[in-house]
mmCIF file of C-alpha atoms in Angstrom:
data_model
loop_
_atom_site.group_PDB
_atom_site.id
_atom_site.type_symbol
_atom_site.label_atom_id
_atom_site.label_comp_id
_atom_site.label_asym_id
_atom_site.label_seq_id
_atom_site.Cartn_x
_atom_site.Cartn_y
_atom_site.Cartn_z
ATOM 1 C CA UNK H 157 -24.390 25.408 10.209
ATOM 2 C CA UNK H 158 -22.010 27.936 11.645
ATOM 3 C CA UNK H 159 -20.861 30.951 10.559
ATOM 4 C CA UNK H 160 -17.246 31.217 11.914
ATOM 5 C CA UNK H 161 -13.656 30.445 10.391
ATOM 6 C CA UNK H 162 -12.308 27.071 11.190
ATOM 7 C CA UNK H 163 -9.116 26.541 10.637
ATOM 8 C CA UNK H 164 -7.635 23.077 9.245
ATOM 9 C CA UNK H 165 -4.081 22.000 10.121
ATOM 10 C CA UNK H 166 -2.176 20.404 7.335
ATOM 11 C CA UNK H 167 -3.053 16.712 8.833
ATOM 12 C CA UNK H 168 -6.427 17.610 9.419
ATOM 13 C CA UNK H 169 -6.584 17.898 5.739
ATOM 14 C CA UNK H 170 -4.956 14.840 5.210
ATOM 15 C CA UNK H 171 -7.147 12.953 7.834
ATOM 16 C CA UNK H 172 -9.970 14.097 5.788
ATOM 17 C CA UNK H 173 -8.618 13.437 2.476
ATOM 18 C CA UNK H 174 -8.143 9.776 3.264
ATOM 19 C CA UNK H 175 -11.508 10.054 4.934
ATOM 20 C CA UNK H 176 -12.742 11.071 1.506
ATOM 21 C CA UNK H 177 -11.064 8.409 -0.543
ATOM 22 C CA UNK H 178 -13.269 5.857 1.507
ATOM 23 C CA UNK H 179 -10.253 4.789 4.443
ATOM 24 C CA UNK H 180 -11.592 4.737 7.441
ATOM 25 C CA UNK H 181 -11.203 6.455 10.825
ATOM 26 C CA UNK H 182 -8.933 3.631 12.595
ATOM 27 C CA UNK H 183 -6.935 3.077 9.043
ATOM 28 C CA UNK H 184 -6.382 6.957 8.856
ATOM 29 C CA UNK H 185 -4.824 6.736 12.801
ATOM 30 C CA UNK H 186 -2.616 3.714 11.366
ATOM 31 C CA UNK H 187 -1.648 5.147 7.935
ATOM 32 C CA UNK H 188 -0.551 8.446 9.900
ATOM 33 C CA UNK H 189 0.808 7.441 12.975
ATOM 34 C CA UNK H 190 -1.483 9.104 14.934
ATOM 35 C CA UNK H 191 -3.854 8.422 17.708
ATOM 36 C CA UNK H 192 -7.585 7.069 16.438
ATOM 37 C CA UNK H 193 -8.375 10.613 19.079
ATOM 38 C CA UNK H 194 -6.987 12.567 17.309
ATOM 39 C CA UNK H 195 -8.482 11.613 13.778
ATOM 40 C CA UNK H 196 -11.779 11.671 15.684
ATOM 41 C CA UNK H 197 -11.081 15.325 16.912
ATOM 42 C CA UNK H 198 -10.971 16.357 13.341
ATOM 43 C CA UNK H 199 -14.400 15.470 12.947
ATOM 44 C CA UNK H 200 -15.787 17.252 15.616
ATOM 45 C CA UNK H 201 -14.330 20.641 14.007
ATOM 46 C CA UNK H 202 -17.027 23.241 12.497
ATOM 47 C CA UNK H 203 -17.448 23.066 9.318
ATOM 48 C CA UNK H 204 -15.818 19.765 8.353
ATOM 49 C CA UNK H 205 -18.489 18.669 6.139
ATOM 50 C CA UNK H 206 -17.557 22.156 3.714
ATOM 51 C CA UNK H 207 -14.019 21.152 4.198
ATOM 52 C CA UNK H 208 -14.891 17.516 3.230
ATOM 53 C CA UNK H 209 -17.038 18.771 -0.060
ATOM 54 C CA UNK H 210 -14.191 21.222 -0.621
ATOM 55 C CA UNK H 211 -11.525 18.345 -0.733
ATOM 56 C CA UNK H 212 -13.933 16.091 -2.753
ATOM 57 C CA UNK H 213 -14.484 18.889 -5.150
ATOM 58 C CA UNK H 214 -10.567 19.570 -5.739
ATOM 59 C CA UNK H 215 -9.727 15.907 -5.755
ATOM 60 C CA UNK H 216 -12.549 15.567 -8.746
ATOM 61 C CA UNK H 217 -11.775 18.669 -10.770
ATOM 62 C CA UNK H 218 -7.563 17.014 -10.521
ATOM 63 C CA UNK H 219 -9.115 13.798 -11.470
ATOM 64 C CA UNK H 220 -10.927 15.339 -14.682
ATOM 65 C CA UNK H 221 -7.987 17.412 -15.463
ATOM 66 C CA UNK H 222 -5.517 14.079 -15.666
ATOM 67 C CA UNK H 223 -7.916 12.621 -17.820
ATOM 68 C CA UNK H 224 -8.090 15.243 -20.273
ATOM 69 C CA UNK H 225 -4.159 15.120 -20.318
ATOM 70 C CA UNK H 226 -4.295 11.197 -20.835
ATOM 71 C CA UNK H 227 -6.485 11.954 -23.479
ATOM 72 C CA UNK H 228 -5.009 14.480 -25.221
ATOM 73 C CA UNK H 229 -1.908 12.619 -24.930
ATOM 74 C CA UNK H 230 -3.836 9.595 -26.802
ATOM 75 C CA UNK H 231 -5.716 11.867 -29.621
ATOM 76 C CA UNK H 232 -1.794 13.164 -30.556
ATOM 77 C CA UNK H 233 -0.449 9.605 -30.630
ATOM 78 C CA UNK H 234 -3.080 8.627 -32.868
ATOM 79 C CA UNK H 235 -2.857 11.730 -35.310
ATOM 80 C CA UNK H 236 0.890 10.809 -35.522
#
């Protein structure tokens, strides 16, 4: 694994976010209206696996926070 710092643009991150949601590379290209070649280029960057893991972890944390918020709302409603 490379120790070099890899910079991911906003579009790179969006590509990886959609990929983390099980979207195919072709569908990502269509959704973002960019060439498939550009999507594939993102996956050739160093440290892409680490970035994908980071995105997935962040998404899981956000989902957990949302679930806790919903549970708190339900609990509050039940106590009223």
